[in-house]
mmCIF file of C-alpha atoms and ligand atoms in Angstrom:
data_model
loop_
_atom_site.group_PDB
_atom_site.id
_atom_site.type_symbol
_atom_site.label_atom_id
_atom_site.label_comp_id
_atom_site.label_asym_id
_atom_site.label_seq_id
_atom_site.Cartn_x
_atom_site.Cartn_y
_atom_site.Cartn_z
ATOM 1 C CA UNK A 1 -7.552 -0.258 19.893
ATOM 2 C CA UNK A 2 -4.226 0.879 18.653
ATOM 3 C CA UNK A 3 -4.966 1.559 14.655
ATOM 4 C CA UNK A 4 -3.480 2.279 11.481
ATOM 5 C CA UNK A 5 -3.990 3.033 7.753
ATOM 6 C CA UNK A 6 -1.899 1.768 5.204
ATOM 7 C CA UNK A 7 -2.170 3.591 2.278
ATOM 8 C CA UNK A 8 -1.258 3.322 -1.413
ATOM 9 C CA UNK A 9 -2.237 2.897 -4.986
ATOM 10 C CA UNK A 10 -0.971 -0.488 -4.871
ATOM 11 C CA UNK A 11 -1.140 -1.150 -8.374
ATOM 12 C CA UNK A 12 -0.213 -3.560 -8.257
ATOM 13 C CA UNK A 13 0.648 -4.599 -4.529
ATOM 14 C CA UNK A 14 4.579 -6.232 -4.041
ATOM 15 C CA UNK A 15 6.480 -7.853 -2.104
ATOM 16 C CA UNK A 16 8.172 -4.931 -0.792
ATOM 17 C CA UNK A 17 4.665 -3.503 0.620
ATOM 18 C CA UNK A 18 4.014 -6.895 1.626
ATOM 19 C CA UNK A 19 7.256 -6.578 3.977
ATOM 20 C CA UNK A 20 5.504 -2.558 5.244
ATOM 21 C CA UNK A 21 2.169 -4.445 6.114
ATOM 22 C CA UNK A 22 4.210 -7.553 7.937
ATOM 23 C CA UNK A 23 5.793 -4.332 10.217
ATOM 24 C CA UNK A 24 2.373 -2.857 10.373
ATOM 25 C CA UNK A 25 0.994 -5.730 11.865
ATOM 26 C CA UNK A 26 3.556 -6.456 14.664
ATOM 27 C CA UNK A 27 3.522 -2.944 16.002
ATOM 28 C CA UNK A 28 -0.672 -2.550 15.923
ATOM 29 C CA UNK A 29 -4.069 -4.048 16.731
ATOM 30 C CA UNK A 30 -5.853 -3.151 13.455
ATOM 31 C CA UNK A 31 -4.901 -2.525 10.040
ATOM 32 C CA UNK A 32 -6.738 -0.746 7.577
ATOM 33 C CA UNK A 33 -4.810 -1.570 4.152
ATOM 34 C CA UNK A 34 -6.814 1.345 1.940
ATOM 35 C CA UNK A 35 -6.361 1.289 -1.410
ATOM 36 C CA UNK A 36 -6.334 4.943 -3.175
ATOM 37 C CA UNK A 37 -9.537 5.106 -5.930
ATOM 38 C CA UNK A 38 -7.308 7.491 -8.065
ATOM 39 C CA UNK A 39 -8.832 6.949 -11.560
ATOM 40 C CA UNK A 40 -7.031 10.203 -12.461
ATOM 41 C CA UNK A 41 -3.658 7.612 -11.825
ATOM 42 C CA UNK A 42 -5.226 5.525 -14.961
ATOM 43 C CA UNK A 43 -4.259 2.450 -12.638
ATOM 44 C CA UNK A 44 -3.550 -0.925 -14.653
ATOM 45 C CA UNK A 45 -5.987 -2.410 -12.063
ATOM 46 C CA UNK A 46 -9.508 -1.283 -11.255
ATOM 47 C CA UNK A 47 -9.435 -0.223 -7.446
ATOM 48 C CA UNK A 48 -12.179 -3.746 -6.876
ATOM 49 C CA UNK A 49 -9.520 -5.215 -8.496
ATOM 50 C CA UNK A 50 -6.786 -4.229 -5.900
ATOM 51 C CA UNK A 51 -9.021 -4.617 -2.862
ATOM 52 C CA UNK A 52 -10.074 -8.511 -4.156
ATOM 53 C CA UNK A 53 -6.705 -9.204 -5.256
ATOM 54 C CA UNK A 54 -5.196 -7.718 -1.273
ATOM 55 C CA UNK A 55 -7.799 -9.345 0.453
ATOM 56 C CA UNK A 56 -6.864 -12.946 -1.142
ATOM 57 C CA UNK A 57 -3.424 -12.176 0.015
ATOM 58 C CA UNK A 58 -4.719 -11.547 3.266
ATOM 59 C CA UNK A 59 -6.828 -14.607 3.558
ATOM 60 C CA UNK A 60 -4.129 -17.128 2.469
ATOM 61 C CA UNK A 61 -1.964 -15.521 4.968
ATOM 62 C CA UNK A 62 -4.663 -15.589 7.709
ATOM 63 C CA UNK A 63 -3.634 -11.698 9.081
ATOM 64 C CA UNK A 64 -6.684 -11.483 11.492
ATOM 65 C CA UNK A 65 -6.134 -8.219 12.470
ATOM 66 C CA UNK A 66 -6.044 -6.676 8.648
ATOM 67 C CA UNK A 67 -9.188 -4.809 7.060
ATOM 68 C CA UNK A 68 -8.960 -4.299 3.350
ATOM 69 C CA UNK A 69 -10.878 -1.148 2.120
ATOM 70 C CA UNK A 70 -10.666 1.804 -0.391
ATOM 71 C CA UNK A 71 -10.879 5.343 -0.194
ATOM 72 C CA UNK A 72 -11.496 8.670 -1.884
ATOM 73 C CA UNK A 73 -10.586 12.050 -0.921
ATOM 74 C CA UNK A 74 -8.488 13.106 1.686
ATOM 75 C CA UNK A 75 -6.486 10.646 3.785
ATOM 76 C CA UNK A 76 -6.292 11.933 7.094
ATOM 77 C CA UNK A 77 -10.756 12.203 6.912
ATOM 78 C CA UNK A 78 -10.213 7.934 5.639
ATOM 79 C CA UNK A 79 -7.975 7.776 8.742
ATOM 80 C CA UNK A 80 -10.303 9.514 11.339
ATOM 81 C CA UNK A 81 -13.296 7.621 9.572
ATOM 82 C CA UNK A 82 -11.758 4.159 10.941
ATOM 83 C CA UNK A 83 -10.470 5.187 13.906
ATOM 84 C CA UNK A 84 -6.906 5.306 13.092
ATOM 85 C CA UNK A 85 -4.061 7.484 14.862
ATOM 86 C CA UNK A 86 -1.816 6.502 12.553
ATOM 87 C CA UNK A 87 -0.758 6.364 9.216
ATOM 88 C CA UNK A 88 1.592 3.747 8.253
ATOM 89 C CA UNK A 89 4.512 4.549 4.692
ATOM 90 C CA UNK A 90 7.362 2.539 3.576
ATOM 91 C CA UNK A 91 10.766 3.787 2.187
ATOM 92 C CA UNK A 92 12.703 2.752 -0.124
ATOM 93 C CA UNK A 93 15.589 5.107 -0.642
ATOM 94 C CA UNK A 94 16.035 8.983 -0.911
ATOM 95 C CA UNK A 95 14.180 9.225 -4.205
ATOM 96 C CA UNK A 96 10.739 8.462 -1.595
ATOM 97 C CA UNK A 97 11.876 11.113 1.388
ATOM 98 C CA UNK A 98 10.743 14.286 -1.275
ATOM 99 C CA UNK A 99 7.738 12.944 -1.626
ATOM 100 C CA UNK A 100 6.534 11.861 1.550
ATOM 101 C CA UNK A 101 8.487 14.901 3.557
ATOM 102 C CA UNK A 102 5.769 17.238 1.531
ATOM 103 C CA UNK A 103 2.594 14.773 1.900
ATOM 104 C CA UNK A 104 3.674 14.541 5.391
ATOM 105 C CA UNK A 105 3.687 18.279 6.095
ATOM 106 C CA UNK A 106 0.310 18.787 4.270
ATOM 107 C CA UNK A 107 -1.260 16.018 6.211
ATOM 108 C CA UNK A 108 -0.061 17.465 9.625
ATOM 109 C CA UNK A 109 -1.622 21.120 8.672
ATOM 110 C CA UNK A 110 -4.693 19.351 7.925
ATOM 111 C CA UNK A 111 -4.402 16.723 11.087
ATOM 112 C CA UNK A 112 -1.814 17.120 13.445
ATOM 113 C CA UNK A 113 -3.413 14.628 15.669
ATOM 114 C CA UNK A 114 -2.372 11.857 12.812
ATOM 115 C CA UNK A 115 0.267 10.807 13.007
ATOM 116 C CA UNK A 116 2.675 9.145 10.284
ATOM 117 C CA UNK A 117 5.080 6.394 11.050
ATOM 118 C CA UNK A 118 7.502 5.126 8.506
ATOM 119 C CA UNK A 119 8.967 2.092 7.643
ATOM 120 C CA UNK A 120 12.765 1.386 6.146
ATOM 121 C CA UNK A 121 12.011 -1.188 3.444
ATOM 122 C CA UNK A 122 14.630 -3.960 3.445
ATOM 123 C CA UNK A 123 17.894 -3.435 0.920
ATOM 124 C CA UNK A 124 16.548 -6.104 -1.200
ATOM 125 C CA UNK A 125 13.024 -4.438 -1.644
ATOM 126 C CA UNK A 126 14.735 -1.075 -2.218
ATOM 127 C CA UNK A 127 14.557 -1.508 -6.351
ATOM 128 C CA UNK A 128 10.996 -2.598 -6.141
ATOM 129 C CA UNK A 129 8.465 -0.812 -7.713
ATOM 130 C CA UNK A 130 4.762 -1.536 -8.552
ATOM 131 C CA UNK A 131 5.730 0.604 -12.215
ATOM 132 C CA UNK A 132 8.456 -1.709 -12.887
ATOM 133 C CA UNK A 133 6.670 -5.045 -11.812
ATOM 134 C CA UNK A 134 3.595 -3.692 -14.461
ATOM 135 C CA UNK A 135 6.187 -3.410 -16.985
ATOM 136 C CA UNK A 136 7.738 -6.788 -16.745
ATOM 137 C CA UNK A 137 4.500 -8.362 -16.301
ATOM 138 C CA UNK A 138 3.179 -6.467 -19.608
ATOM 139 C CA UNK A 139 6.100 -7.656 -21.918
ATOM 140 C CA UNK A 140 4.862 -11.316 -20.454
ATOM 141 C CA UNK A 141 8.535 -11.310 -17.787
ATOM 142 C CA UNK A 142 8.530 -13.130 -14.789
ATOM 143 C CA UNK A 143 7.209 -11.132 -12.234
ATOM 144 C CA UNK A 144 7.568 -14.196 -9.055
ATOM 145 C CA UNK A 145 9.217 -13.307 -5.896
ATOM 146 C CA UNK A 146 8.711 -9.612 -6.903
ATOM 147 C CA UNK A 147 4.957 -9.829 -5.454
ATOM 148 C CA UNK A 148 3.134 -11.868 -2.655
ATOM 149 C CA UNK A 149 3.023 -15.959 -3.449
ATOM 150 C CA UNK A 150 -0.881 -16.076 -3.132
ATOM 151 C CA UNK A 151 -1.872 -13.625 -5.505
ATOM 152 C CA UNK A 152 0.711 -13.709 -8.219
ATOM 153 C CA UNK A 153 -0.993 -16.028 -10.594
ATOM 154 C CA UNK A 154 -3.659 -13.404 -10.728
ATOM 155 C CA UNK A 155 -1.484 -10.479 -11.028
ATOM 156 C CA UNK A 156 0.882 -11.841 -13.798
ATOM 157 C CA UNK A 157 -2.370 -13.239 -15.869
ATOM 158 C CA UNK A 158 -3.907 -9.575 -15.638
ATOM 159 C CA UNK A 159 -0.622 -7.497 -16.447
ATOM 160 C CA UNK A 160 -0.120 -10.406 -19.839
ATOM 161 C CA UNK A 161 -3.514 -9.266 -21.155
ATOM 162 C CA UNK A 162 -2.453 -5.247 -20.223
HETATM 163 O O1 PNS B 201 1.118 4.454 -3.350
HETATM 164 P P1 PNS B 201 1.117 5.937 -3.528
HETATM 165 O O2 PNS B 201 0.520 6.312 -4.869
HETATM 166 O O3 PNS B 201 2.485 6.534 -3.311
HETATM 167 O O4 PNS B 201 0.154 6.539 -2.380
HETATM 168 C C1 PNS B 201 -0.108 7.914 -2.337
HETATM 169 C C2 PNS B 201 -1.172 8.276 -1.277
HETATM 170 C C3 PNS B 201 -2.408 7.395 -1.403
HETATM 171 C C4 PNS B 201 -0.605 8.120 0.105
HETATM 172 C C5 PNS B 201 -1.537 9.782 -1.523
HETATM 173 O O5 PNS B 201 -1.772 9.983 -2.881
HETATM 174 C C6 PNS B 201 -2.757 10.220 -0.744
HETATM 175 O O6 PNS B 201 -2.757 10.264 0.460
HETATM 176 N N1 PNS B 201 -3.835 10.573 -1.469
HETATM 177 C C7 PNS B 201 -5.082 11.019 -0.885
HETATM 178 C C8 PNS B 201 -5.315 12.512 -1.090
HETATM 179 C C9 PNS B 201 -4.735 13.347 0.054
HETATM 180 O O7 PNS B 201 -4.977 13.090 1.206
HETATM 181 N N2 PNS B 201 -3.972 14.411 -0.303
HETATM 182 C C10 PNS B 201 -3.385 15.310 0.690
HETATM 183 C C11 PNS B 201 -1.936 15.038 0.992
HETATM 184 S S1 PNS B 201 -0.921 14.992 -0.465
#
């Protein structure tokens, strides 16, 4: 089964990762959305938080083929763990190539037989950001259309009392 991991902090997720997991979806049989357990991050959300909060999403939407998990250590051990080839980023501009260029070449020394595939995000996503939606959401701003439909309710009521 052609299989993927799409990983992130995803704190909390948006719309523009939402758009990533839509392209995920088309291309393979299973995805693994994996939510980083980086406490070190101080994440707004706890990492059950994330996964219950995805996995609504995922429900409403009725994605069969998407597995909602979470992970610690290294990524490319998560990705051989499920089975996946394949690990699936988004970008949004420049300011993301730096970043992923150098987690990409670390993750090929360690695993050269995983592989990472990466996704343009659209222009409109491009100024999304789960630091800015946290922000809005804290000073009580309106944080709709900036995340997924199902699970904004939930994220804008937990960001208020942030
Ligand atoms: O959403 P993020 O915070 O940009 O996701 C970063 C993530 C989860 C892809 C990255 O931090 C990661 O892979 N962490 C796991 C640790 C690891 O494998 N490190 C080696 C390569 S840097």
């Amino acid at each position: 089964m052609r299989t993927c991991v799409y990983p992130g902090s995803f704190d909390p997720f948006t719309i523009g990762h939402h758009d990533v997991l839509e392209h995920a979806i088309a291309m393979f049989e299973r995805v693994y959305v994996s939510v980083l357990n980086n406490a070190a991050k101080h994440p707004v959300f706890s990492v059950e938080e994330r996964v219950d909060m995805i996995r609504q999403m995922v429900e409403a939407e009725g994605m069969e083929n998407v597995v909602v998990c979470h992970f610690d250590g290294l990524l490319v051990e998560h990705a051989r763990s499920v089975g996946a080839d394949y690990v699936i980023r988004g970008l949004r501009a420049t300011m993301d190539f730096e970043y992923e260029f150098q987690i990409n070449a670390l993750n090929r020394h360690l695993a050269p037989d995983v592989e990472t595939v990466y996704f343009m995000a659209s222009p409109e996503h491009s100024f999304l950001s789960s630091s800015g939606i946290r922000e809005i959401g804290a000073m009580g701003g309106n944080i709709r259309g900036l995340v997924p439909d199902s699970i904004e309710n939930i994220i804008a009521e937990r960001l208020r009392k942030s």
